[in-house]
Short mmCIF file of C-alpha atoms in Angstrom, two decimals:
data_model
loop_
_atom_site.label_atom_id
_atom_site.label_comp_id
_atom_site.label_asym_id
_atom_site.label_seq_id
_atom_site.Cartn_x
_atom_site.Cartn_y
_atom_site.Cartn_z
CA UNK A 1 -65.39 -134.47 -15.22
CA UNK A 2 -65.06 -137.30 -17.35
CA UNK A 3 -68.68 -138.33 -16.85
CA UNK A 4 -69.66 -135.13 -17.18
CA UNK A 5 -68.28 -134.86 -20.74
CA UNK A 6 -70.02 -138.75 -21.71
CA UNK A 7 -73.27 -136.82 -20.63
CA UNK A 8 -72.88 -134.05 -22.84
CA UNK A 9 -71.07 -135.77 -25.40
CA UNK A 10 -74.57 -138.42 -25.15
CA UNK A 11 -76.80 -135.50 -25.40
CA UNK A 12 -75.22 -133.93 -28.31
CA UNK A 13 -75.98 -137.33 -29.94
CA UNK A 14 -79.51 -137.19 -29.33
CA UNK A 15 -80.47 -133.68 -30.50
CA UNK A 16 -79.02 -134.57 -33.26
CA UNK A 17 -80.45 -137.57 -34.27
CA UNK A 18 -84.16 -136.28 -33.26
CA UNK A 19 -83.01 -133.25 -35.30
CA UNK A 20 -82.33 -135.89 -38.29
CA UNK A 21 -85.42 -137.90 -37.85
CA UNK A 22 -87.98 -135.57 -37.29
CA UNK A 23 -88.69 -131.84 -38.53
CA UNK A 24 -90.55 -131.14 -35.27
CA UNK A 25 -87.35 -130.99 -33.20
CA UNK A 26 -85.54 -128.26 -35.46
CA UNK A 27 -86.09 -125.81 -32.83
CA UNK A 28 -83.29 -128.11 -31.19
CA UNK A 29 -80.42 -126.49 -33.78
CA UNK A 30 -81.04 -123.38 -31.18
CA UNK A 31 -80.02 -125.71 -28.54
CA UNK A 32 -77.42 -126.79 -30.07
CA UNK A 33 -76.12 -123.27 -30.71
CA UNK A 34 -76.47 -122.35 -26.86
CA UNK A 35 -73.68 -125.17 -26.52
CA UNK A 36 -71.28 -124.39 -29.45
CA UNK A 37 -71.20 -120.50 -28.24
CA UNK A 38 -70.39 -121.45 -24.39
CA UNK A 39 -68.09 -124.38 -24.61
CA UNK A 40 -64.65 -124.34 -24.46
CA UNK A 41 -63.66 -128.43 -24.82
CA UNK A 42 -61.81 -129.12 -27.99
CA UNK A 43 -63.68 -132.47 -28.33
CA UNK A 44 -67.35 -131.26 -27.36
CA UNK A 45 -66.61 -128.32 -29.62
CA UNK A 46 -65.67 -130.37 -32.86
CA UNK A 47 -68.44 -133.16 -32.10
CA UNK A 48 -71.13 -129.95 -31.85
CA UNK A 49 -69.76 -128.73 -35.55
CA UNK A 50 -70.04 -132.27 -36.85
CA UNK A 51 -73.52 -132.19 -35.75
CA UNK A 52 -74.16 -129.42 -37.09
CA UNK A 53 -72.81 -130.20 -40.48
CA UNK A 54 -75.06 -133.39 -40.39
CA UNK A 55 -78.17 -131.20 -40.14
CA UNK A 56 -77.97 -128.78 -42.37
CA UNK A 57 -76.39 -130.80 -44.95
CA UNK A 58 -79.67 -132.64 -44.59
CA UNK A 59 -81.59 -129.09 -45.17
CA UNK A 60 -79.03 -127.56 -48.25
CA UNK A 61 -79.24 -131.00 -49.78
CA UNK A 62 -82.47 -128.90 -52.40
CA UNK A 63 -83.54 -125.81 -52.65
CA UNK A 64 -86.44 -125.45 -50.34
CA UNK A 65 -84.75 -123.06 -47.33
CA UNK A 66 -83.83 -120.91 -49.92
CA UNK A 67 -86.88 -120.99 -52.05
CA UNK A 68 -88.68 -117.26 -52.17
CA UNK A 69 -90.90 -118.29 -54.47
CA UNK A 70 -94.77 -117.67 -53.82
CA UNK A 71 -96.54 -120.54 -53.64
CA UNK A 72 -99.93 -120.89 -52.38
CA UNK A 73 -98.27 -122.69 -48.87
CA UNK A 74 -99.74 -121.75 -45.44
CA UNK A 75 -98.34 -118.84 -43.63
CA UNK A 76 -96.84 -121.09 -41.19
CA UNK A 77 -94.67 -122.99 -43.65
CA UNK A 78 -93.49 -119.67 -45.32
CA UNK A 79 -92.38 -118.34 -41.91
CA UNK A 80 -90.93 -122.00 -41.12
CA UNK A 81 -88.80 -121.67 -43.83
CA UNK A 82 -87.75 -117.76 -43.01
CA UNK A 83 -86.44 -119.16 -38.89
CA UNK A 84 -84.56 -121.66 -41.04
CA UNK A 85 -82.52 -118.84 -42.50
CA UNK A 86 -82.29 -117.22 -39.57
CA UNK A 87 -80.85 -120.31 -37.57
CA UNK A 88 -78.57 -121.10 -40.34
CA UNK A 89 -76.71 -117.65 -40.34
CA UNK A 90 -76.57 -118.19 -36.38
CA UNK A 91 -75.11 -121.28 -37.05
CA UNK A 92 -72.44 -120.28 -39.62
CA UNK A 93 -71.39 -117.06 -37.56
CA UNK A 94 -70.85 -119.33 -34.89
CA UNK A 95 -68.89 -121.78 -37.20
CA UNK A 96 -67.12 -118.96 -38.48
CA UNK A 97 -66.08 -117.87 -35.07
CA UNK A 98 -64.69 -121.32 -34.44
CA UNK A 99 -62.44 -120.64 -37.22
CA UNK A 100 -60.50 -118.25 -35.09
CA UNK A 101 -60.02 -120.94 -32.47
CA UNK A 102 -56.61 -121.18 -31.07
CA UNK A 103 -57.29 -124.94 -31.07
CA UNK A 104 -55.61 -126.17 -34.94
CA UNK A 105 -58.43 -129.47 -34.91
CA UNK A 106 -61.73 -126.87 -33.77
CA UNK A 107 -60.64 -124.59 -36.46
CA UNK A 108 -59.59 -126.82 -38.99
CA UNK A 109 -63.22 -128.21 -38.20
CA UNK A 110 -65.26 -124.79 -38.72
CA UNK A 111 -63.02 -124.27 -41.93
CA UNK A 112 -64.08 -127.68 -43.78
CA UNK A 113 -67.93 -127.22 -42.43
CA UNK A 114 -68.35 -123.08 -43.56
CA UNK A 115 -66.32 -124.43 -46.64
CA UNK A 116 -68.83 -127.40 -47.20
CA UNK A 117 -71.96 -124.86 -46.72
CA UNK A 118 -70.76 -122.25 -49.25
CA UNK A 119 -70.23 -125.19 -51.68
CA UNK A 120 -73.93 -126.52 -50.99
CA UNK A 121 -75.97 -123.22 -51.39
CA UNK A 122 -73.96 -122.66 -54.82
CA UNK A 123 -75.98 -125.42 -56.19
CA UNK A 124 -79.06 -123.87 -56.22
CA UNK A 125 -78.33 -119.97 -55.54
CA UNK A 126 -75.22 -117.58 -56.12
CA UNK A 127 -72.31 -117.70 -53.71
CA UNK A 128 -73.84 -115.31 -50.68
CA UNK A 129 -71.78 -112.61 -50.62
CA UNK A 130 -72.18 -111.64 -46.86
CA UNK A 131 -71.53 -115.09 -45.80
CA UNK A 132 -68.92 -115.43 -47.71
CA UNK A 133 -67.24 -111.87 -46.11
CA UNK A 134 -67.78 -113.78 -42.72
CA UNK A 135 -66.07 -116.57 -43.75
CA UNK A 136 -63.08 -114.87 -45.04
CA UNK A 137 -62.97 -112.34 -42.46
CA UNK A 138 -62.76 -115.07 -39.78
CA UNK A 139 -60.19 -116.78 -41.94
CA UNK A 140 -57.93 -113.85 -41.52
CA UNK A 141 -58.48 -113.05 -38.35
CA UNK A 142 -56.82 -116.40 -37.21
CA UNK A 143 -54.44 -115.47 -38.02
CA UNK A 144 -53.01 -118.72 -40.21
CA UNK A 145 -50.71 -118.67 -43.10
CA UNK A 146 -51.73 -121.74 -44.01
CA UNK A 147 -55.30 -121.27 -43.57
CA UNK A 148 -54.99 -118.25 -46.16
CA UNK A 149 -53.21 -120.53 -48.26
CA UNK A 150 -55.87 -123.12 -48.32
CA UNK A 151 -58.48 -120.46 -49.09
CA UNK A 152 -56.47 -119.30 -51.67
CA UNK A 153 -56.59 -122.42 -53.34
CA UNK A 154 -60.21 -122.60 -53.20
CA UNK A 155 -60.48 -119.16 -55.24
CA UNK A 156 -61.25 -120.55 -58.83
CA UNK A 157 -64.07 -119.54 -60.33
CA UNK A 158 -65.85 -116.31 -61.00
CA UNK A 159 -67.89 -115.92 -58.08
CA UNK A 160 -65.36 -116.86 -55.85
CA UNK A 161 -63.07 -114.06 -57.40
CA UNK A 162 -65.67 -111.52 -56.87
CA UNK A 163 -67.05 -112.67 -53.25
CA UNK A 164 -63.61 -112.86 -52.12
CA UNK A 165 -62.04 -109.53 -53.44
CA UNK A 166 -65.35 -107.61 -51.70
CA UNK A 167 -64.89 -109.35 -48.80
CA UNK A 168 -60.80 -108.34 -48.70
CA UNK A 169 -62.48 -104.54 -49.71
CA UNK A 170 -64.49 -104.60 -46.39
CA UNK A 171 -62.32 -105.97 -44.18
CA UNK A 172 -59.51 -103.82 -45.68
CA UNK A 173 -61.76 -100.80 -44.37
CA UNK A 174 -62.47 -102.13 -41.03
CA UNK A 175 -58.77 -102.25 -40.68
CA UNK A 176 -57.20 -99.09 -41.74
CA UNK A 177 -56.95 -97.15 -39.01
CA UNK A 178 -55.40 -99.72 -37.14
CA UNK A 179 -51.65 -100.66 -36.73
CA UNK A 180 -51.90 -104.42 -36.96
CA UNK A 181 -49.37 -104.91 -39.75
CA UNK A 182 -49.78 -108.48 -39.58
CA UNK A 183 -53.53 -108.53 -40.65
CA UNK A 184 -51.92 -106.15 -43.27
CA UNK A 185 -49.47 -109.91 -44.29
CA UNK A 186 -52.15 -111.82 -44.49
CA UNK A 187 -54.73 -109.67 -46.36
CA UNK A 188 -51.41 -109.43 -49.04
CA UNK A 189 -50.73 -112.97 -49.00
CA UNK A 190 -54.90 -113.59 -49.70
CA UNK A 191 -55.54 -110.68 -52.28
CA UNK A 192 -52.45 -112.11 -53.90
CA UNK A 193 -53.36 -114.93 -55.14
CA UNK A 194 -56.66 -113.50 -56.65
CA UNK A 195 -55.87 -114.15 -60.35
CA UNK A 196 -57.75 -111.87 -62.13
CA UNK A 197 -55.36 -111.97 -65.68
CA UNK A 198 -57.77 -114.40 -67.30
CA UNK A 199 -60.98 -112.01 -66.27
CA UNK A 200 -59.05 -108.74 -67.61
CA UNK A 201 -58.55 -110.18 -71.17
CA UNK A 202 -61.94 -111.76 -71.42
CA UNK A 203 -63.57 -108.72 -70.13
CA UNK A 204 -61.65 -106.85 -72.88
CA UNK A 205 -62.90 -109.70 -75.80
CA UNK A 206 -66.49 -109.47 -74.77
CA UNK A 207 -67.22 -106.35 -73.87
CA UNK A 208 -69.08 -105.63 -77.03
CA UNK A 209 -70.80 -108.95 -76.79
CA UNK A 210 -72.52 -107.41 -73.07
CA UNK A 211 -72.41 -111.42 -71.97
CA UNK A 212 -73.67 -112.48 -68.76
CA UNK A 213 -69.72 -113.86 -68.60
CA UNK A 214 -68.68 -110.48 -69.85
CA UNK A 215 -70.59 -108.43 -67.10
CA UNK A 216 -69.12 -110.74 -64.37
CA UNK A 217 -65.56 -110.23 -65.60
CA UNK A 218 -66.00 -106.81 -65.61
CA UNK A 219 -67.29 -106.33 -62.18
CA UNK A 220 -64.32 -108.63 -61.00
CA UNK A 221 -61.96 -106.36 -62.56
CA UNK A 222 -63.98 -103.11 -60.75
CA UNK A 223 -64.28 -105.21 -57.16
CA UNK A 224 -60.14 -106.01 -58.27
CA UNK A 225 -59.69 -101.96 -58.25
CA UNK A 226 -60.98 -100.99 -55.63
CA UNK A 227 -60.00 -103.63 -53.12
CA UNK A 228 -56.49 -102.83 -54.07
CA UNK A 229 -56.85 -99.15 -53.24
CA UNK A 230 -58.14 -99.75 -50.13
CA UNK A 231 -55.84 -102.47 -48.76
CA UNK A 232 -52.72 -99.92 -49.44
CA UNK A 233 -54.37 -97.61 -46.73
CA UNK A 234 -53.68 -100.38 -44.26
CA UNK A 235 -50.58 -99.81 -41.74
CA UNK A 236 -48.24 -101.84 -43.65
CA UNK A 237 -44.46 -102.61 -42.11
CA UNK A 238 -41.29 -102.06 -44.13
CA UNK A 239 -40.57 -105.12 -45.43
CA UNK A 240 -44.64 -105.59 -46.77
CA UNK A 241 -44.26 -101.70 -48.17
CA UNK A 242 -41.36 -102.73 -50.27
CA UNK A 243 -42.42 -105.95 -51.11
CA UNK A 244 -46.00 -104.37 -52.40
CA UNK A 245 -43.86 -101.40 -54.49
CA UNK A 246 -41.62 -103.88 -56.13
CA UNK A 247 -44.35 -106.07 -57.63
CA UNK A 248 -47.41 -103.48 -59.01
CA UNK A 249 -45.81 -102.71 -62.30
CA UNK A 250 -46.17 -105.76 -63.14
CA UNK A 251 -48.78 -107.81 -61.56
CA UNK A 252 -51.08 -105.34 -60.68
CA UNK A 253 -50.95 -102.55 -63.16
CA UNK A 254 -51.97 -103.94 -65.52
CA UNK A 255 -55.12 -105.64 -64.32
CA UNK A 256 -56.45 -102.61 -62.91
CA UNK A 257 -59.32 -100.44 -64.76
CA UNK A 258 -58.11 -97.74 -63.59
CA UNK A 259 -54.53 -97.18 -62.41
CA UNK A 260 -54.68 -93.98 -61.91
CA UNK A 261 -56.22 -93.79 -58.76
CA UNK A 262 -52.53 -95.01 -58.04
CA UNK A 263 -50.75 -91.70 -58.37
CA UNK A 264 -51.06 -90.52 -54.79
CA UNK A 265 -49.65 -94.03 -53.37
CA UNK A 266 -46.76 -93.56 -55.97
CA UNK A 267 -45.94 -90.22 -55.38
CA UNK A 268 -46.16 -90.39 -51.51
CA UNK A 269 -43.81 -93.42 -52.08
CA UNK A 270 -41.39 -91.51 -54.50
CA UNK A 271 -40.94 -88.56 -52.23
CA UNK A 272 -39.74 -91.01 -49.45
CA UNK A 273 -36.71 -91.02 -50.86
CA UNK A 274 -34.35 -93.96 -50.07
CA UNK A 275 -34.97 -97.37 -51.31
CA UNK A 276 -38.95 -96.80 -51.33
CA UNK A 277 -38.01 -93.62 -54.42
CA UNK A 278 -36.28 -96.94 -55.87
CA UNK A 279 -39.13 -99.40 -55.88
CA UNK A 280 -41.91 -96.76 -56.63
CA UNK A 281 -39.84 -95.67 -60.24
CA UNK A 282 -41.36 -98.30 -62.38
CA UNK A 283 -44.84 -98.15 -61.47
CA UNK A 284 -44.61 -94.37 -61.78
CA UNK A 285 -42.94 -94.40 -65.33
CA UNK A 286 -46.08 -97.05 -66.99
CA UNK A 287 -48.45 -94.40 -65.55
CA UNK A 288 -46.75 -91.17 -67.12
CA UNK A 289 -45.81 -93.53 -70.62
CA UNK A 290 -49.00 -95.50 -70.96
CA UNK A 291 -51.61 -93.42 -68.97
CA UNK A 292 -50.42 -90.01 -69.35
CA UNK A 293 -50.02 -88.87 -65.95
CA UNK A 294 -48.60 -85.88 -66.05
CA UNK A 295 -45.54 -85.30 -63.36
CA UNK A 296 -43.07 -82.60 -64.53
CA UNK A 297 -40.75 -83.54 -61.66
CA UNK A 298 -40.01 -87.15 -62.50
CA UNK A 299 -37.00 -86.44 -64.06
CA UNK A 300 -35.55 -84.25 -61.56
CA UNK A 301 -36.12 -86.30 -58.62
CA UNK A 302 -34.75 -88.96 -60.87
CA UNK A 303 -31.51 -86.97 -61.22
CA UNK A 304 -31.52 -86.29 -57.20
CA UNK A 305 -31.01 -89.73 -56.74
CA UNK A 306 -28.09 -90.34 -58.23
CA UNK A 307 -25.81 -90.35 -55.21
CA UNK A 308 -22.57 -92.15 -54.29
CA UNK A 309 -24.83 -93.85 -51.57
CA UNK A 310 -26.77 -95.45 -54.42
CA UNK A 311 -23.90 -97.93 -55.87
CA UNK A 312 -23.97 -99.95 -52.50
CA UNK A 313 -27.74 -100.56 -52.30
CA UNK A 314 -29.30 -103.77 -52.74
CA UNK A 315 -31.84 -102.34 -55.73
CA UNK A 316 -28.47 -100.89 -57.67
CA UNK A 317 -28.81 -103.44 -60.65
CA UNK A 318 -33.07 -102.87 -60.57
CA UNK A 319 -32.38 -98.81 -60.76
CA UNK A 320 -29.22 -99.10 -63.50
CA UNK A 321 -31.81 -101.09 -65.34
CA UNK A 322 -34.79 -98.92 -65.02
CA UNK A 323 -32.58 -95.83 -65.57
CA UNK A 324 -31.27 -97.11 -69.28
CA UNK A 325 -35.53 -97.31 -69.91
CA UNK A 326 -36.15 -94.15 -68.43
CA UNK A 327 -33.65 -92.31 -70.89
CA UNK A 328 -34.24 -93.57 -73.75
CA UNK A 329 -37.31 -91.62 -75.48
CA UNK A 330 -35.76 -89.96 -78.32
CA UNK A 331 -37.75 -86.63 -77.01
CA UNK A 332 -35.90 -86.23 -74.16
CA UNK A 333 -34.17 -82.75 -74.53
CA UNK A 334 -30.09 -82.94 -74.92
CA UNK A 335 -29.75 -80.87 -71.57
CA UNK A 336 -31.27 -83.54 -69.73
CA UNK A 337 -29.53 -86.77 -70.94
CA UNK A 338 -26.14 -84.60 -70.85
CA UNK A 339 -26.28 -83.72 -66.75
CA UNK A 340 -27.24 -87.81 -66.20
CA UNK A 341 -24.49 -88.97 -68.36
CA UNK A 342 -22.36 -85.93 -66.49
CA UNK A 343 -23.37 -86.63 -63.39
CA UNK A 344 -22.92 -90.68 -63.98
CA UNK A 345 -19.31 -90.09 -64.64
CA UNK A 346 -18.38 -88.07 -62.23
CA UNK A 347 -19.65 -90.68 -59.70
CA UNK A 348 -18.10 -93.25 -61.88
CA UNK A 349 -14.55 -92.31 -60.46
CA UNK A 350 -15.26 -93.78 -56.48
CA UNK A 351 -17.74 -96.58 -57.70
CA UNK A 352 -16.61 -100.03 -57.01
CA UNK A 353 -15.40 -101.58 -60.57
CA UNK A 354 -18.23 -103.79 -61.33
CA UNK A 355 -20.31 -101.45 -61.02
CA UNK A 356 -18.40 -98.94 -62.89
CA UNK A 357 -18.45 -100.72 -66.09
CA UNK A 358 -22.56 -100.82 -65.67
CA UNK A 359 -22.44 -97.01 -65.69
CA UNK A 360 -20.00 -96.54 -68.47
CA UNK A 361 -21.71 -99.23 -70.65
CA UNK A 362 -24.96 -97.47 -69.76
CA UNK A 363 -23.37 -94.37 -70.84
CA UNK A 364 -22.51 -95.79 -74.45
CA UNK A 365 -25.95 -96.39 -75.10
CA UNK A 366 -27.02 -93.15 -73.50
CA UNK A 367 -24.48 -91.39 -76.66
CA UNK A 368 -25.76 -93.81 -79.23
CA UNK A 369 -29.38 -92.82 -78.32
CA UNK A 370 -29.17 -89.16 -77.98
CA UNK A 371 -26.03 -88.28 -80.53
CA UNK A 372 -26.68 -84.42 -79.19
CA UNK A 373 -24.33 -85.93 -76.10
CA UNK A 374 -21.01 -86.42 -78.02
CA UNK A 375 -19.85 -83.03 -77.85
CA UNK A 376 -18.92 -84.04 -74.52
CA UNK A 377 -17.04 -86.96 -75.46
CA UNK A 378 -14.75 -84.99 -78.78
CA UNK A 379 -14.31 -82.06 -76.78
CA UNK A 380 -10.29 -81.90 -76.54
CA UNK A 381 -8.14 -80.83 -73.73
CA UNK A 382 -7.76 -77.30 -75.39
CA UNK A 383 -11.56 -76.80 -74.80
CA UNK A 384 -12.29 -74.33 -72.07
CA UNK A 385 -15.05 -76.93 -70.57
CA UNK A 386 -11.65 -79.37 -69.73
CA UNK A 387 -9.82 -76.21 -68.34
CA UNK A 388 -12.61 -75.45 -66.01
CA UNK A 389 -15.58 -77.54 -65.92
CA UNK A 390 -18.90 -75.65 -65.55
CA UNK A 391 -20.62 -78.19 -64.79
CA UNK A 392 -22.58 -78.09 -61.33
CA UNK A 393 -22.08 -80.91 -59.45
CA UNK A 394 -24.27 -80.15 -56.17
CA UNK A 395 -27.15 -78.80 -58.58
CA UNK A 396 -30.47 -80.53 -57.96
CA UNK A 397 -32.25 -79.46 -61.19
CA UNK A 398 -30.05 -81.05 -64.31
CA UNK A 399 -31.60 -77.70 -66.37
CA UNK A 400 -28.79 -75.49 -64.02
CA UNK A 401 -25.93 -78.39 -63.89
CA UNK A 402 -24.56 -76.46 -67.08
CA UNK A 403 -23.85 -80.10 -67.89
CA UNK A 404 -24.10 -79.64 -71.76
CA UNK A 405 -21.41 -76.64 -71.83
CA UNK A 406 -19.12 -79.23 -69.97
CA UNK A 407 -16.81 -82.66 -71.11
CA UNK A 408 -16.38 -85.87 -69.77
CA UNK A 409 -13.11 -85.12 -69.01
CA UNK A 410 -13.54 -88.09 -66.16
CA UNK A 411 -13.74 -91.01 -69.29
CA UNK A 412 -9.35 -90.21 -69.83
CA UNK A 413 -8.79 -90.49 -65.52
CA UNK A 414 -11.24 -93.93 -66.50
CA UNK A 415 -9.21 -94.80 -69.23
CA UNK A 416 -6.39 -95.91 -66.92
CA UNK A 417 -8.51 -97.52 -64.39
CA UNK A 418 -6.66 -100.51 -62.17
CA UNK A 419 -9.97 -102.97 -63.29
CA UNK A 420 -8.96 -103.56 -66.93
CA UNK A 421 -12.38 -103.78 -67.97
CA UNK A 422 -12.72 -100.29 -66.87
CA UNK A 423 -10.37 -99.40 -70.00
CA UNK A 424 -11.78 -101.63 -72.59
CA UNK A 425 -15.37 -100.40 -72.15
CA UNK A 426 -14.05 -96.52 -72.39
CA UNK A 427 -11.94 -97.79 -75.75
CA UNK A 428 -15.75 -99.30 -77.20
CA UNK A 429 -17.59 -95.86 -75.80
CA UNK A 430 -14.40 -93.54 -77.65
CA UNK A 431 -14.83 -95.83 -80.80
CA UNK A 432 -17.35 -94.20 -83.64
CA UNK A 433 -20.59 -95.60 -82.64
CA UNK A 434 -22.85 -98.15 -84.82
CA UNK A 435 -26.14 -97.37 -83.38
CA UNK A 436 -26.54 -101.07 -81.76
CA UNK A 437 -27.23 -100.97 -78.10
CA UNK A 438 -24.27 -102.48 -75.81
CA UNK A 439 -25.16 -104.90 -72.69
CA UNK A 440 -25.58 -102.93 -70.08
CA UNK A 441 -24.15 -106.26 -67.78
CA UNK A 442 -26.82 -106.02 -65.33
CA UNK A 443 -26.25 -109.18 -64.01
CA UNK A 444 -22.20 -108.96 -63.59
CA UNK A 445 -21.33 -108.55 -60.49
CA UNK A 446 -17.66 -107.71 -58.55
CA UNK A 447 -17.14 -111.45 -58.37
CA UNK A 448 -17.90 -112.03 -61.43
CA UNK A 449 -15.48 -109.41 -63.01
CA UNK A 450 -12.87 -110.64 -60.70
CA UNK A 451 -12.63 -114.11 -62.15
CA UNK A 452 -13.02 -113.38 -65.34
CA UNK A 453 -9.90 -110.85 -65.43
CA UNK A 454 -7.86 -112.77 -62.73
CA UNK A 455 -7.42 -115.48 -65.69
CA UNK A 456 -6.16 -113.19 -67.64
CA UNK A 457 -2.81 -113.05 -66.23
CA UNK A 458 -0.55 -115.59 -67.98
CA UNK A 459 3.15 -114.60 -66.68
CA UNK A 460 4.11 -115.18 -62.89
CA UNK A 461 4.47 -111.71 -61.09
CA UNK A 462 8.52 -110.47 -60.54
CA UNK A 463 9.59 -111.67 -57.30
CA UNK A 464 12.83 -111.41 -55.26
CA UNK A 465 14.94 -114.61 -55.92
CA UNK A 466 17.43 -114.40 -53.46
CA UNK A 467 16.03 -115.62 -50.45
CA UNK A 468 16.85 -113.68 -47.24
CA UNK A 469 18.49 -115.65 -43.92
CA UNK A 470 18.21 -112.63 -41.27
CA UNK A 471 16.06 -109.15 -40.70
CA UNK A 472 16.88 -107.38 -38.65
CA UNK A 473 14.04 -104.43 -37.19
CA UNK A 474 16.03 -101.84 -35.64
CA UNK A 475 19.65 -101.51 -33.42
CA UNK A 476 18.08 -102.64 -30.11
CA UNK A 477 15.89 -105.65 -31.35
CA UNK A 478 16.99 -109.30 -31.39
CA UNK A 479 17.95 -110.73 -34.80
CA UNK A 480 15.64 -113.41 -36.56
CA UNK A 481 17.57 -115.56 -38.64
CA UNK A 482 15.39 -118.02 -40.67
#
């Protein structure tokens, strides 16, 4: 076996030197190729790549395999040069499927060599754009965080921005009827860290210039569109579903020509319900504020979230937050803002503290914001809305809550709440308001609360000070004398 391999390892040697030393012998590379596609020894296989590399990086070393120019050459150079394209594609599909190999040195090996060839032709022609799909494709396909993550640091410049994001694009489509969620990981983790920021603004500055520079940002920014709208029709697990919603409003929103063509995703996502409704609200909101989608029942599926169930999630503080935006347009009608601010306080009575104080701080501004709301507030206990509150609580659609005919009645039971911050942020909301928006203390949590108002206790609690020497349980039981 061992002499076996020498043999092979010895004839690998010379094809490749005759290869080197003399153009006659190219028809060797086929050869060569036989080999690479039908062995399965790591060594063979990563001397047969090395000799590979050696050859052509004789041949990509100038222009002439590439050269289409006419030139008055014989017919039998011209078609030389055309096999030499052909054997070269053979060579870096089979290189590229090497790059799958289960084997961490063969693929390693096929990485650095298709790497080293796409670096070569871009001296003398663009960055092939099929090639480079292959190349990416196979990256993917093995599968290798860190093998996205070294492509991903090779994804600089322009062309490598555009060949890239088509290449995601068409793999994306050859995968979307599948249920490999883990291709889904890695196409996330590659399309990721395609920074097209610097290409969105520049495309913007020269568009009126029409630049060579200015037509290649812009068709990054189209190939940046469309590859995004086709990798969400992947199978995609939980976790990579929630992780995508969470992060679009802000870094890919905004790059995109046309986010839009984002509604259906969004609204699918919104009607979910649950924490997917959660993650999908921000996204939503920039497209009905900056893009004018129109979506009538934002609002009340908004309002339909706001369930006891929601102050124990993980996204409470990211909602509260998005929330206070969400309500504060000034054109908001006063039936609307009343049955959240209704609705808020009602649930504010079984909420944990810390998170009570959120809601009645986010209430305060809600009142400063939309003064229409106060009635609720003055409305005194003589008022037939404190008798016998109209308002709705089971009502879906805040228009039939009957929430502006009603009182927060719930801010006095608040008033007298066990957390003493409870009480002091009810005093602030009861005091005549100044128009400046109070911290909604987003980032206070129940811990937080507790230490702060545990110090606050300066005198020793009453105890019993005469110490007891017996107890006694009932008639029948021993006596325990200490």
């Amino acid at each position: 076996m061992v002499n076996q391999e020498g043999s092979t390892m010895e004839r690998i040697a010379e094809l490749t030197s005759k290869i080197l030393e003399d153009v006659s012998f190219t028809n060797e590379i086929g050869t060569l190729l036989d080999m690479l596609s039908s062995e399965s020894d790591d060594l063979l296989l990563i001397t047969l790549i090395s000799s590979l590399r050696k050859i052509y990086d004789k041949f990509l070393a100038n222009s002439w395999m590439f050269d289409e120019t006419p030139t008055p050459q014989s017919a039998d150079i011209t078609e030389y040069q055309s096999w030499m394209r052909e054997t070269y594609d053979e060579a870096f599909g089979a290189l590229s499927v090497n790059v799958q190999s289960p084997s961490e040195a063969v693929s390693n090996s096929a990485y650095s060599t298709c790497l080293a060839f796409l670096s070569a032709e871009t001296v003398f022609v663009k960055l092939p754009r099929e090639r480079t799909a292959t190349f990416v494709e196979a990256v993917l396909l093995s599968r290798s965080n860190e093998m996205v993550d070294k492509l991903a640091k090779e994804i600089s410049d322009l062309d490598w921005k555009y060949a890239t994001l088509r290449a995601i694009e068409r793999f994306s489509k050859k995968n979307s009827k599948g249920s490999d969620v883990e291709l889904s990981l890695l196409v996330h983790q590659l399309l990721s860290s395609v920074d097209v920021s610097d290409c969105f603004l520049e495309e913007h500055k020269e568009k009126k210039q029409k630049t060579g520079a200015s037509k290649t940002m812009f068709h990054i920014c189209k190939a940046y569109n469309s590859t995004w709208i086709q990798f969400l029709k992947m199978p995609k697990s939980k976790e990579l579903y929630h992780t995508i919603l969470s992060s679009l409003h802000d870094k890919v929103i905004p790059f995109m020509q046309n986010p839009k063509l984002l509604i259906d995703f969004l609204v699918d996502s919104y009607d979910l319900g649950g924490t997917s409704s959660l993650l999908a609200l921000n996204s939503l909101f920039i497209l009905i504020t900056q893009y004018n989608l129109d979506y009538p029942s934002f609002y009340p599926k908004l309002y339909r979230m706001l369930t006891p169930d929601l102050y124990h999630t993980a996204y409470l503080t990211r909602f509260l937050s998005m929330l206070d935006l969400f309500l504060k347009s000034s054109l908001l009608p006063a039936y609307l803002v009343a049955a959240f601010v209704k609705r808020l306080s009602r649930q504010a009575l079984q909420a944990p503290p810390h998170v009570t104080i959120m809601v009645l701080r986010l209430i305060t501004n809600l009142m400063k914001l939309h003064p229409s709301v106060k009635r609720l507030v003055h409305r005194g206990p003589d008022h037939p809305a404190v008798r016998e509150d109209p308002f709705v609580e089971g009502e879906e659609d805040p228009a039939l809550s009957h929430a502006l005919e009603s009182s927060l009645w719930e801010l006095e039971v608040l008033a007298d709440h066990y957390c003493p911050a409870t009480g002091a942020v009810v005093k602030t909301l009861r005091k005549p308001t100044d128009g400046i928006l109070v911290d909604v203390g987003l980032s206070r949590g129940f811990d937080v609360v507790y230490k702060e108002y545990s110090k606050m206790w300066t005198k020793d609690p009453p105890l019993e000070f005469t110490e007891p020497v017996k107890f006694e349980q009932t008639e029948s039981a021993d006596i325990f004398t200490f």
